């Protein structure tokens, strides 16, 4: 029997905190990530919210299986450390999170990459249920991924396996990425890169995009739908880049199903059919078709995944 | 105790046949692949050579563990069938190889993708020995790959995992590949694509390349070394493409070591340092450096791998 767990999803813009049992969120709250100022400054607020949520549910630490954090970056799940993380939460690798968790709550602790946590949630309770080979791709501020192969969540020797889909090179003559690589998927199409992609369009000052801020994909898809030429170009190039990422993930991990999630999926009615068609036309899968599905829990899969992990580890 | 095995490496230009015990070739022969005329036409010659080699060694079927074939393409190792293969040996998927092997020799049969077989050879006896996480990349007529993760040879649900490194998209706006995909590694840099890459150079008719046939990488590296401008351009672009493939393989499979092999590695003194430097500069490996090594058995790793497989299966 699984017990409720404290599950925290450390996004770049919002931190979601929930008390979760299996795939049910008993109660939750969220705060601004304020990630530019580091994680350490956020810990007292997180602690207060967790305690408030527990009190509100009349739960003591004895009722709770443990606390699990889904974090961006490369996570050593054995040592329970953040090894490497983009600019967001830059101080995180220096913080002993397990010690913090022990001192604040007396709870056991685990931490996992956020895309892996989301795949775990979708695999145990959502769209990837009953598949032993599944890949998740998340389109948002960055591009994330994770893979389950032959019934095992792929982590790899140094914890980087499965999660670097956004840093597959899809344009080897392309621009330098935040990660130091060149022509990554993220550099070609992601929300963090979008404003500079838009600016590069020579016709930029003539388009509606020039007059709106911030530029995000919701806007791009909207303007493209209205026939704005620059927005259509950017939309089409981004779709091509995401389809290339999907095909590379399929070629790398040989899944039965690819689950798509992330903030950009608000435009899923456009994205899913495009990627499905590109994969059908271009991926080398002589055995048949990879299923391409939108996530069942776009907002909460990572929380469910962490609650599952907390119960499996503890 | 392993017994000698019949190991066959079905290359696109030559078919190598050996009687192999562990990593020792007791005796071997090779014939022209003549792959354009299909595999069925080649089977009587292969049968004759195998029997001659066995007779020469005074070996009967009872002395032999079985027969194993390393083949290009996607191989169903359970059903022992070639599922999909490039134009080479186009009739192979229709042939019941296990039945042929049984009728010709009364021997047990196994078949595996050639890059996986080569990685098995390097993993059990060569450069990847003692590593539980290793990737092989083979540069030649095509670009092949294979991966060992956490001590297991990666095959995947549909037998495509690990082996499609040459069909990772590294130029998503690039040209169509033989496989139906776009901008694959092979389309950017491989021996089969090299003549058309060379022809595309606008300055082509002015360079020495124009006056030589066939155009292969040995020639490109030689002319580039002599300062031929077009050859230098092609060499540098090809190196970039192979480095991008190496980085994608490292990002996908998280290995400790990357083993490079294949016909183009005759120019290894140039290729290895370049790829090593690119991987050090651009791969996201916060844990340290991936070892980049030339294969220990560039000509025979696949034969050793098949001998190993024959003994493990049989």
Coordinates of C-alpha atoms in Angstrom, one line a residue:
Chain A
X1 CA 0.0 0.0 0.0
X2 CA 1.4 3.3 -1.0
X3 CA 1.3 6.2 1.6
X4 CA 0.8 9.9 0.7
X5 CA 4.0 11.6 -0.3
X6 CA 5.2 15.2 -0.5
X7 CA 5.9 15.8 -4.2
X8 CA 7.6 19.0 -5.5
X9 CA 7.9 19.9 -9.1
X10 CA 10.6 22.5 -9.4
X11 CA 9.8 24.4 -12.6
X12 CA 11.7 27.3 -14.0
X13 CA 8.8 29.7 -13.4
X14 CA 6.6 28.0 -10.8
X15 CA 7.3 25.5 -8.0
X16 CA 4.4 23.1 -7.5
X17 CA 4.0 21.4 -4.1
X18 CA 1.5 18.7 -3.5
X19 CA 0.6 15.9 -1.1
X20 CA 0.0 13.0 -3.4
X21 CA -1.3 9.5 -3.1
X22 CA -0.8 7.4 -6.2
X23 CA -2.3 9.6 -8.9
X24 CA -4.5 11.7 -6.6
X25 CA -3.4 15.1 -5.4
X26 CA -4.8 15.4 -1.9
X27 CA -3.9 19.1 -1.7
X28 CA -1.5 21.4 -3.5
X29 CA 0.0 24.9 -3.8
X30 CA 2.4 26.6 -6.0
X31 CA 4.8 29.6 -5.7
X32 CA 6.8 31.7 -8.0
X33 CA 10.1 29.9 -8.7
X34 CA 12.1 33.1 -8.7
X35 CA 14.8 30.8 -10.0
X36 CA 17.2 33.6 -10.9
X37 CA 17.8 34.2 -7.2
X38 CA 18.7 30.6 -6.6
X39 CA 17.1 27.7 -4.8
X40 CA 18.4 28.4 -1.3
X41 CA 16.3 31.5 -0.9
X42 CA 13.2 29.5 -1.8
X43 CA 13.7 26.7 0.7
X44 CA 12.1 28.5 3.7
X45 CA 9.0 29.2 1.7
X46 CA 8.8 25.6 0.5
X47 CA 9.2 24.4 4.0
X48 CA 6.4 26.6 5.2
X49 CA 4.0 25.6 2.5
X50 CA 4.7 21.9 3.0
X51 CA 4.0 22.2 6.7
X52 CA 0.9 24.2 6.1
X53 CA -0.4 21.6 3.6
X54 CA 0.4 18.8 6.1
X55 CA -1.3 20.6 8.9
X56 CA -4.4 21.3 6.8
X57 CA -4.7 17.6 6.1
X58 CA -3.9 16.7 9.7
X59 CA -1.0 14.7 8.6
X60 CA 2.2 14.1 10.6
X61 CA 5.5 12.9 9.2
X62 CA 4.6 9.3 10.3
X63 CA 1.7 9.4 7.8
X64 CA 4.0 10.4 5.0
X65 CA 6.2 8.1 2.9
X66 CA 8.8 10.8 2.2
X67 CA 9.5 13.8 0.1
X68 CA 10.4 13.8 -3.6
X69 CA 11.6 16.6 -5.8
X70 CA 11.4 16.6 -9.6
X71 CA 14.1 19.0 -10.8
X72 CA 15.4 20.1 -14.2
X73 CA 19.0 19.2 -14.9
X74 CA 21.2 16.1 -14.4
X75 CA 20.4 14.4 -11.1
X76 CA 22.4 11.8 -9.3
X77 CA 19.6 9.8 -7.9
X78 CA 21.9 7.7 -5.7
X79 CA 23.7 10.5 -4.0
X80 CA 20.5 12.6 -4.2
X81 CA 22.3 15.5 -5.7
X82 CA 21.8 17.9 -8.6
X83 CA 24.9 17.5 -10.7
X84 CA 24.3 20.1 -13.4
X85 CA 21.5 22.5 -14.1
X86 CA 21.0 25.3 -16.6
X87 CA 21.2 28.8 -15.4
X88 CA 17.9 28.3 -13.4
X89 CA 18.6 27.5 -9.7
X90 CA 22.3 27.9 -10.3
X91 CA 23.1 27.3 -6.6
X92 CA 21.3 24.0 -6.5
X93 CA 24.4 21.7 -6.9
X94 CA 25.9 23.1 -3.7
X95 CA 22.8 22.5 -1.5
X96 CA 22.5 19.2 0.5
X97 CA 18.8 18.7 -0.2
X98 CA 18.6 15.5 1.8
X99 CA 19.9 17.2 4.9
X100 CA 17.4 20.0 4.4
X101 CA 14.6 17.5 4.1
X102 CA 15.7 15.6 7.2
X103 CA 16.1 18.8 9.3
X104 CA 12.9 20.4 8.1
X105 CA 10.5 17.4 8.2
X106 CA 12.4 14.3 9.4
X107 CA 11.3 12.7 6.1
X108 CA 13.2 10.4 3.7
X109 CA 14.2 12.2 0.5
X110 CA 14.5 11.4 -3.2
X111 CA 15.1 13.5 -6.2
X112 CA 14.8 12.8 -10.0
X113 CA 15.0 14.7 -13.3
X114 CA 11.6 16.3 -14.0
X115 CA 11.1 14.7 -17.4
X116 CA 11.9 11.3 -15.9
X117 CA 9.4 12.0 -13.1
X118 CA 6.7 13.0 -15.7
X119 CA 7.3 9.8 -17.7
X120 CA 7.1 7.8 -14.5
X121 CA 3.7 9.4 -13.9
X122 CA 2.5 8.8 -17.4
X123 CA 3.9 5.2 -17.4
X124 CA 2.4 4.2 -14.1
X125 CA -1.0 6.0 -14.3
X126 CA -1.4 7.7 -17.7
X127 CA -1.0 7.3 -21.4
X128 CA 2.1 5.1 -21.3
X129 CA 0.5 2.6 -18.9
X130 CA 1.0 -1.0 -20.0
X131 CA 3.8 -0.1 -22.3
X132 CA 7.3 -1.5 -21.4
X133 CA 8.9 0.8 -24.0
X134 CA 7.9 4.5 -23.9
X135 CA 9.5 7.9 -24.5
X136 CA 8.3 11.2 -23.3
X137 CA 9.1 14.5 -24.9
X138 CA 8.3 17.8 -23.2
X139 CA 8.1 21.0 -25.2
X140 CA 8.3 24.2 -23.1
X141 CA 10.9 26.7 -21.9
X142 CA 13.4 24.0 -22.9
X143 CA 12.9 20.6 -24.5
X144 CA 13.1 17.6 -22.2
X145 CA 12.8 13.9 -22.6
X146 CA 12.9 10.5 -20.8
X147 CA 12.8 6.9 -21.8
X148 CA 11.5 3.6 -20.4
X149 CA 13.1 0.6 -22.1
X150 CA 12.1 -3.0 -21.5
X151 CA 10.3 -2.0 -18.3
X152 CA 13.1 0.0 -16.8
X153 CA 13.3 3.8 -16.4
X154 CA 16.5 4.6 -18.3
X155 CA 19.1 6.5 -16.2
X156 CA 22.4 5.4 -17.5
X157 CA 25.9 5.2 -15.9
X158 CA 26.1 8.9 -15.2
X159 CA 22.4 9.7 -15.0
X160 CA 22.2 11.4 -18.4
X161 CA 20.5 8.6 -20.5
X162 CA 17.1 9.5 -21.9
X163 CA 17.0 13.1 -20.6
X164 CA 19.1 14.9 -23.2
X165 CA 16.7 14.7 -26.2
X166 CA 16.6 18.5 -26.2
X167 CA 20.3 18.5 -26.6
X168 CA 20.5 16.1 -29.5
X169 CA 22.2 17.9 -32.4
X170 CA 19.7 18.4 -35.2
X171 CA 21.6 21.2 -37.0
X172 CA 25.3 20.5 -36.8
X173 CA 26.2 23.8 -38.4
X174 CA 23.8 25.7 -36.1
X175 CA 24.2 28.1 -33.2
X176 CA 25.7 27.5 -29.8
X177 CA 23.2 26.3 -27.1
X178 CA 23.1 27.2 -23.5
X179 CA 24.6 23.8 -22.7
X180 CA 27.8 24.5 -24.8
X181 CA 26.7 22.2 -27.6
X182 CA 25.9 23.4 -31.2
X183 CA 22.6 23.2 -33.0
X184 CA 20.6 21.4 -30.2
X185 CA 16.9 20.9 -30.6
X186 CA 16.4 23.7 -27.9
X187 CA 18.5 26.1 -29.9
X188 CA 16.3 25.5 -33.0
X189 CA 12.9 25.6 -31.2
X190 CA 12.1 26.3 -27.6
X191 CA 10.5 29.1 -25.6
X192 CA 13.8 30.4 -24.2
X193 CA 15.2 30.7 -27.7
X194 CA 12.1 32.0 -29.4
X195 CA 12.6 35.7 -29.0
X196 CA 16.0 35.6 -30.6
X197 CA 14.7 33.2 -33.4
X198 CA 11.9 35.8 -34.1
X199 CA 14.4 38.7 -34.1
X200 CA 16.5 37.0 -36.8
X201 CA 13.7 37.1 -39.3
X202 CA 14.6 39.8 -41.8
X203 CA 11.0 40.8 -42.2
X204 CA 10.7 41.0 -38.4
X205 CA 9.8 44.7 -38.1
X206 CA 7.0 44.3 -40.6
X207 CA 5.2 41.6 -38.7
X208 CA 2.8 41.6 -35.9
X209 CA 5.3 39.7 -33.8
X210 CA 7.4 42.8 -33.5
X211 CA 4.7 44.6 -31.5
X212 CA 4.1 42.0 -28.8
X213 CA 6.0 41.0 -25.8
X214 CA 6.8 38.5 -24.5
X215 CA 6.9 36.3 -27.6
X216 CA 5.8 32.8 -26.9
X217 CA 4.5 29.9 -28.9
X218 CA 0.9 30.5 -28.1
X219 CA 1.3 33.9 -29.9
X220 CA 3.2 32.3 -32.7
X221 CA 0.5 29.7 -33.4
X222 CA -2.2 32.3 -33.1
X223 CA -0.6 34.8 -35.5
X224 CA 0.4 32.0 -37.9
X225 CA -3.3 30.9 -37.9
X226 CA -4.2 34.5 -38.9
X227 CA -1.7 34.3 -41.8
X228 CA 1.2 36.3 -40.4
X229 CA 4.1 35.3 -42.7
X230 CA 6.9 35.4 -40.1
X231 CA 4.9 33.6 -37.5
X232 CA 4.1 30.8 -40.1
X233 CA 7.8 30.5 -40.9
X234 CA 8.7 30.2 -37.3
X235 CA 5.9 27.8 -36.5
X236 CA 6.8 25.5 -39.4
X237 CA 10.5 25.5 -38.6
X238 CA 9.8 24.8 -35.0
X239 CA 7.5 21.9 -35.9
X240 CA 10.2 20.5 -38.1
X241 CA 12.7 20.7 -35.3
X242 CA 10.4 19.0 -32.8
X243 CA 9.6 16.3 -35.3
X244 CA 13.4 15.7 -35.8
X245 CA 13.7 15.4 -32.1
X246 CA 10.9 12.9 -32.0
X247 CA 12.4 10.8 -34.7
X248 CA 15.8 10.8 -33.0
X249 CA 14.3 9.7 -29.8
X250 CA 12.4 6.9 -31.6
X251 CA 15.6 5.9 -33.4
X252 CA 17.5 5.9 -30.1
X253 CA 15.1 4.1 -27.8
X254 CA 12.8 2.1 -30.0
X255 CA 9.6 2.9 -28.1
X256 CA 6.0 1.7 -28.7
X257 CA 4.6 5.0 -27.7
X258 CA 5.8 8.7 -27.6
X259 CA 4.0 10.9 -25.1
X260 CA 4.1 14.7 -25.8
X261 CA 3.8 17.2 -23.0
X262 CA 4.9 20.7 -21.9
X263 CA 3.7 24.2 -22.0
X264 CA 3.7 24.5 -25.8
X265 CA 1.2 21.7 -26.0
X266 CA -1.5 24.2 -25.6
X267 CA -1.2 24.2 -29.4
X268 CA -1.4 20.4 -29.4
X269 CA -4.2 20.2 -32.0
X270 CA -1.6 21.4 -34.4
X271 CA 1.6 19.8 -33.1
X272 CA 0.4 16.2 -32.5
X273 CA -0.9 15.6 -36.1
X274 CA 2.3 17.1 -37.6
X275 CA 4.7 15.0 -35.5
X276 CA 2.6 11.9 -36.1
X277 CA 2.8 12.4 -39.8
X278 CA 6.5 13.2 -39.8
X279 CA 7.3 10.1 -37.7
X280 CA 5.1 7.9 -40.0
X281 CA 6.9 9.3 -43.1
X282 CA 10.5 9.4 -41.8
X283 CA 11.2 7.2 -38.8
X284 CA 12.7 3.8 -39.6
X285 CA 10.3 1.5 -37.9
X286 CA 9.7 -1.6 -40.1
X287 CA 7.7 -3.3 -37.4
X288 CA 4.9 -0.8 -37.5
X289 CA 3.8 2.6 -36.2
X290 CA 4.9 4.3 -33.0
X291 CA 1.9 5.7 -31.1
X292 CA 2.1 9.5 -30.7
X293 CA -0.1 10.7 -27.8
X294 CA -0.7 13.8 -25.8
X295 CA 0.1 13.4 -22.1
X296 CA -2.8 12.4 -19.8
X297 CA -1.6 14.6 -17.0
X298 CA 0.2 17.5 -18.5
X299 CA 0.2 19.5 -15.2
X300 CA 0.7 16.8 -12.7
X301 CA 2.5 13.8 -14.1
X302 CA 5.8 14.7 -12.4
X303 CA 4.1 14.9 -9.0
X304 CA 2.6 11.5 -9.5
X305 CA 6.0 10.2 -10.6
X306 CA 7.7 11.5 -7.5
X307 CA 5.0 10.1 -5.2
X308 CA 5.6 6.7 -6.9
X309 CA 9.3 7.0 -6.5
X310 CA 9.1 8.0 -2.9
X311 CA 7.1 4.9 -2.2
X312 CA 9.4 2.6 -4.2
X313 CA 12.5 3.9 -2.6
X314 CA 11.2 4.3 1.0
Chain B
X1 CA 34.1 -23.7 -22.3
X2 CA 33.3 -22.1 -25.6
X3 CA 33.5 -24.3 -28.8
X4 CA 34.6 -23.0 -32.2
X5 CA 31.9 -21.3 -34.2
X6 CA 31.3 -20.5 -37.8
X7 CA 31.1 -16.7 -37.9
X8 CA 30.1 -14.8 -41.0
X9 CA 30.4 -11.0 -41.5
X10 CA 28.1 -10.0 -44.3
X11 CA 29.6 -6.8 -45.6
X12 CA 28.3 -4.8 -48.5
X13 CA 31.4 -5.4 -50.6
X14 CA 33.0 -8.5 -49.0
X15 CA 31.6 -11.5 -47.0
X16 CA 34.1 -12.7 -44.4
X17 CA 33.8 -16.3 -43.2
X18 CA 35.8 -17.7 -40.3
X19 CA 36.0 -20.5 -37.8
X20 CA 36.4 -18.6 -34.6
X21 CA 37.1 -19.7 -31.0
X22 CA 36.8 -16.8 -28.5
X23 CA 38.9 -14.0 -30.1
X24 CA 41.0 -16.3 -32.3
X25 CA 40.3 -16.9 -35.9
X26 CA 41.3 -20.5 -36.5
X27 CA 40.9 -20.1 -40.3
X28 CA 39.1 -17.7 -42.6
X29 CA 38.2 -16.8 -46.1
X30 CA 36.3 -14.0 -47.9
X31 CA 34.4 -13.6 -51.1
X32 CA 33.0 -10.8 -53.1
X33 CA 29.6 -9.8 -51.6
X34 CA 28.1 -9.2 -55.0
X35 CA 25.3 -7.8 -52.9
X36 CA 23.4 -6.2 -55.8
X37 CA 22.5 -9.7 -57.0
X38 CA 21.0 -10.6 -53.7
X39 CA 21.9 -13.0 -50.9
X40 CA 20.3 -16.2 -52.2
X41 CA 22.8 -16.4 -55.1
X42 CA 25.6 -16.2 -52.6
X43 CA 24.4 -19.0 -50.3
X44 CA 25.9 -21.9 -52.3
X45 CA 29.3 -20.3 -52.4
X46 CA 29.1 -19.6 -48.6
X47 CA 28.1 -23.2 -48.0
X48 CA 31.1 -24.5 -50.0
X49 CA 33.6 -22.2 -48.2
X50 CA 32.3 -23.2 -44.8
X51 CA 32.5 -26.9 -45.6
X52 CA 36.0 -26.4 -47.0
X53 CA 37.2 -24.5 -44.0
X54 CA 35.7 -27.2 -41.7
X55 CA 37.3 -30.0 -43.7
X56 CA 40.6 -28.2 -43.7
X57 CA 40.5 -28.1 -39.9
X58 CA 39.2 -31.6 -39.7
X59 CA 36.1 -30.4 -37.8
X60 CA 32.7 -32.0 -37.9
X61 CA 29.4 -30.3 -37.0
X62 CA 29.7 -31.9 -33.5
X63 CA 32.9 -29.9 -32.9
X64 CA 31.1 -26.6 -33.8
X65 CA 28.9 -24.6 -31.4
X66 CA 26.8 -23.2 -34.3
X67 CA 26.8 -20.7 -37.1
X68 CA 26.3 -16.9 -36.6
X69 CA 25.8 -14.2 -39.2
X70 CA 26.5 -10.5 -38.7
X71 CA 24.3 -8.6 -41.1
X72 CA 23.6 -5.0 -41.9
X73 CA 20.0 -3.9 -41.3
X74 CA 17.4 -4.4 -38.6
X75 CA 17.6 -8.0 -37.4
X76 CA 14.9 -9.9 -35.3
X77 CA 17.3 -11.9 -33.2
X78 CA 14.4 -14.0 -31.7
X79 CA 12.8 -15.0 -35.0
X80 CA 16.3 -15.0 -36.6
X81 CA 15.1 -12.9 -39.5
X82 CA 16.4 -9.8 -41.4
X83 CA 13.5 -7.3 -41.0
X84 CA 14.8 -4.5 -43.0
X85 CA 18.0 -3.9 -45.0
X86 CA 19.2 -1.1 -47.3
X87 CA 19.4 -1.9 -51.0
X88 CA 22.2 -4.3 -50.3
X89 CA 21.1 -7.9 -50.2
X90 CA 17.5 -6.8 -51.0
X91 CA 16.2 -10.4 -51.0
X92 CA 17.5 -11.2 -47.5
X93 CA 14.2 -10.6 -45.6
X94 CA 12.5 -13.4 -47.7
X95 CA 15.1 -16.0 -47.0
X96 CA 14.7 -18.5 -44.1
X97 CA 18.4 -18.4 -43.0
X98 CA 17.9 -20.7 -40.1
X99 CA 16.5 -23.4 -42.4
X100 CA 19.3 -22.9 -44.8
X101 CA 21.8 -23.3 -42.0
X102 CA 20.1 -26.5 -40.7
X103 CA 19.9 -28.1 -44.1
X104 CA 23.4 -27.2 -45.2
X105 CA 25.3 -28.0 -41.9
X106 CA 22.9 -29.3 -39.3
X107 CA 24.1 -26.4 -37.1
X108 CA 22.2 -24.1 -34.7
X109 CA 21.9 -20.6 -36.1
X110 CA 21.9 -17.0 -34.9
X111 CA 22.0 -13.7 -36.6
X112 CA 22.6 -10.1 -35.3
X113 CA 23.1 -6.7 -36.6
X114 CA 26.8 -6.2 -37.7
X115 CA 27.5 -3.1 -35.6
X116 CA 26.1 -4.9 -32.5
X117 CA 28.2 -7.9 -33.3
X118 CA 31.3 -5.7 -33.6
X119 CA 30.5 -4.0 -30.3
X120 CA 30.1 -7.5 -28.7
X121 CA 33.6 -8.4 -29.9
X122 CA 35.1 -5.2 -28.6
X123 CA 33.2 -5.4 -25.4
X124 CA 34.1 -9.0 -24.6
X125 CA 37.7 -9.0 -25.9
X126 CA 38.8 -5.5 -27.0
X127 CA 38.8 -1.9 -26.2
X128 CA 35.4 -1.9 -24.4
X129 CA 36.4 -4.7 -22.1
X130 CA 35.5 -4.1 -18.5
X131 CA 33.1 -1.3 -19.3
X132 CA 29.4 -1.8 -18.6
X133 CA 28.4 1.2 -20.7
X134 CA 29.9 1.4 -24.2
X135 CA 29.0 2.7 -27.6
X136 CA 30.5 1.8 -30.9
X137 CA 30.3 4.0 -34.0
X138 CA 31.4 2.6 -37.4
X139 CA 32.3 4.9 -40.2
X140 CA 32.3 3.3 -43.7
X141 CA 30.0 2.8 -46.6
X142 CA 27.3 3.7 -44.1
X143 CA 27.4 4.9 -40.5
X144 CA 26.5 2.2 -37.9
X145 CA 26.3 2.1 -34.2
X146 CA 25.5 -0.1 -31.2
X147 CA 25.3 0.4 -27.4
X148 CA 25.8 -1.6 -24.3
X149 CA 24.1 -0.1 -21.2
X150 CA 24.5 -1.3 -17.7
X151 CA 26.0 -4.6 -18.9
X152 CA 23.4 -5.4 -21.5
X153 CA 23.6 -5.2 -25.3
X154 CA 20.8 -2.8 -26.2
X155 CA 18.3 -4.3 -28.7
X156 CA 15.0 -2.6 -27.8
X157 CA 11.5 -3.7 -28.3
X158 CA 11.7 -3.9 -32.1
X159 CA 15.4 -4.5 -32.4
X160 CA 16.3 -1.0 -33.6
X161 CA 17.7 0.4 -30.3
X162 CA 21.4 1.4 -30.5
X163 CA 21.9 0.7 -34.2
X164 CA 20.4 3.7 -35.8
X165 CA 23.1 6.3 -35.0
X166 CA 23.7 6.7 -38.7
X167 CA 20.1 7.7 -39.0
X168 CA 20.0 10.3 -36.3
X169 CA 18.9 13.6 -37.9
X170 CA 21.8 16.0 -37.6
X171 CA 20.6 18.4 -40.3
X172 CA 16.8 18.6 -40.1
X173 CA 16.6 20.8 -43.2
X174 CA 18.9 18.4 -45.1
X175 CA 18.5 16.0 -48.0
X176 CA 16.6 12.8 -48.1
X177 CA 18.5 9.7 -47.0
X178 CA 18.3 6.1 -48.4
X179 CA 16.2 5.2 -45.4
X180 CA 13.4 7.8 -46.1
X181 CA 14.5 10.1 -43.3
X182 CA 16.0 13.6 -43.9
X183 CA 19.4 14.9 -43.0
X184 CA 20.7 11.7 -41.4
X185 CA 24.4 11.4 -40.4
X186 CA 24.8 9.1 -43.4
X187 CA 23.4 11.7 -45.8
X188 CA 25.9 14.3 -44.5
X189 CA 29.0 12.1 -44.4
X190 CA 29.5 8.5 -45.5
X191 CA 31.2 6.7 -48.4
X192 CA 28.0 5.9 -50.3
X193 CA 27.0 9.6 -50.2
X194 CA 30.5 11.0 -50.8
X195 CA 30.5 11.2 -54.6
X196 CA 27.3 13.2 -54.7
X197 CA 28.6 15.4 -51.8
X198 CA 31.8 16.1 -53.9
X199 CA 29.8 16.9 -57.0
X200 CA 27.9 19.5 -55.2
X201 CA 30.9 21.6 -54.6
X202 CA 30.7 24.5 -57.0
X203 CA 34.4 24.6 -57.5
X204 CA 34.3 20.8 -58.2
X205 CA 35.7 20.9 -61.7
X206 CA 38.7 22.9 -60.6
X207 CA 39.8 20.4 -58.0
X208 CA 41.9 17.3 -58.2
X209 CA 38.8 15.3 -56.9
X210 CA 37.2 15.8 -60.3
X211 CA 39.9 13.7 -62.0
X212 CA 39.8 10.6 -59.8
X213 CA 37.3 7.7 -59.5
X214 CA 36.1 6.3 -57.3
X215 CA 36.0 9.1 -54.7
X216 CA 36.5 7.7 -51.2
X217 CA 37.6 9.2 -47.9
X218 CA 41.1 7.9 -48.2
X219 CA 41.4 10.2 -51.3
X220 CA 39.7 13.1 -49.6
X221 CA 42.0 13.0 -46.6
X222 CA 45.1 12.6 -48.9
X223 CA 44.1 15.6 -51.1
X224 CA 43.1 17.6 -48.1
X225 CA 46.5 17.0 -46.6
X226 CA 48.0 18.3 -49.8
X227 CA 46.0 21.5 -49.5
X228 CA 43.2 20.9 -52.1
X229 CA 40.5 23.3 -51.1
X230 CA 37.4 21.3 -52.0
X231 CA 38.9 18.2 -50.3
X232 CA 39.6 20.2 -47.1
X233 CA 36.0 21.5 -47.1
X234 CA 34.5 18.0 -47.5
X235 CA 36.9 16.6 -44.9
X236 CA 36.0 19.3 -42.4
X237 CA 32.3 19.0 -43.0
X238 CA 32.4 15.2 -42.7
X239 CA 34.4 15.4 -39.4
X240 CA 31.8 17.8 -38.0
X241 CA 29.0 15.4 -39.0
X242 CA 30.7 12.4 -37.4
X243 CA 31.4 14.4 -34.2
X244 CA 27.7 15.4 -34.1
X245 CA 26.8 11.7 -34.4
X246 CA 29.3 10.9 -31.6
X247 CA 27.8 13.6 -29.3
X248 CA 24.2 12.4 -30.0
X249 CA 25.2 8.8 -29.2
X250 CA 26.8 9.9 -26.0
X251 CA 23.8 12.0 -25.1
X252 CA 21.5 9.1 -25.9
X253 CA 23.3 6.2 -24.2
X254 CA 25.6 7.8 -21.5
X255 CA 28.6 5.6 -22.2
X256 CA 32.0 5.5 -20.5
X257 CA 33.7 4.7 -23.8
X258 CA 33.1 5.3 -27.4
X259 CA 34.8 2.9 -29.8
X260 CA 35.4 4.0 -33.4
X261 CA 35.8 1.6 -36.2
X262 CA 35.0 1.1 -39.9
X263 CA 36.7 1.5 -43.3
X264 CA 37.2 5.3 -43.0
X265 CA 39.3 4.8 -39.9
X266 CA 42.3 4.3 -42.1
X267 CA 42.4 8.0 -41.5
X268 CA 42.1 7.6 -37.8
X269 CA 45.1 9.7 -36.9
X270 CA 43.0 12.6 -38.1
X271 CA 39.5 11.5 -37.0
X272 CA 40.1 10.3 -33.4
X273 CA 41.7 13.6 -32.1
X274 CA 39.0 15.7 -33.8
X275 CA 36.1 13.7 -32.4
X276 CA 37.8 13.6 -29.0
X277 CA 38.1 17.4 -29.0
X278 CA 34.6 18.0 -30.2
X279 CA 33.1 15.6 -27.6
X280 CA 35.2 17.3 -24.8
X281 CA 34.0 20.7 -25.9
X282 CA 30.4 20.0 -26.6
X283 CA 29.0 16.9 -25.0
X284 CA 27.1 17.5 -21.8
X285 CA 29.0 15.1 -19.4
X286 CA 29.4 16.8 -16.1
X287 CA 30.7 13.6 -14.5
X288 CA 33.9 13.7 -16.6
X289 CA 35.2 12.6 -20.0
X290 CA 34.0 9.9 -22.3
X291 CA 36.9 7.8 -23.5
X292 CA 37.2 7.9 -27.3
X293 CA 39.2 5.0 -28.7
X294 CA 39.9 3.3 -32.0
X295 CA 38.7 -0.3 -32.2
X296 CA 41.1 -3.1 -31.2
X297 CA 39.8 -5.4 -33.9
X298 CA 38.7 -3.2 -36.8
X299 CA 38.6 -6.2 -39.2
X300 CA 37.4 -9.0 -37.0
X301 CA 35.3 -7.7 -34.0
X302 CA 32.1 -8.8 -35.6
X303 CA 33.4 -12.3 -36.1
X304 CA 34.4 -12.5 -32.5
X305 CA 31.0 -11.1 -31.4
X306 CA 29.1 -13.7 -33.4
X307 CA 31.3 -16.5 -32.0
X308 CA 30.5 -15.2 -28.6
X309 CA 26.7 -15.1 -29.4
X310 CA 26.7 -18.6 -30.9
X311 CA 28.1 -19.9 -27.7
X312 CA 25.8 -17.9 -25.4
X313 CA 22.7 -18.9 -27.3
X314 CA 23.6 -22.5 -28.1

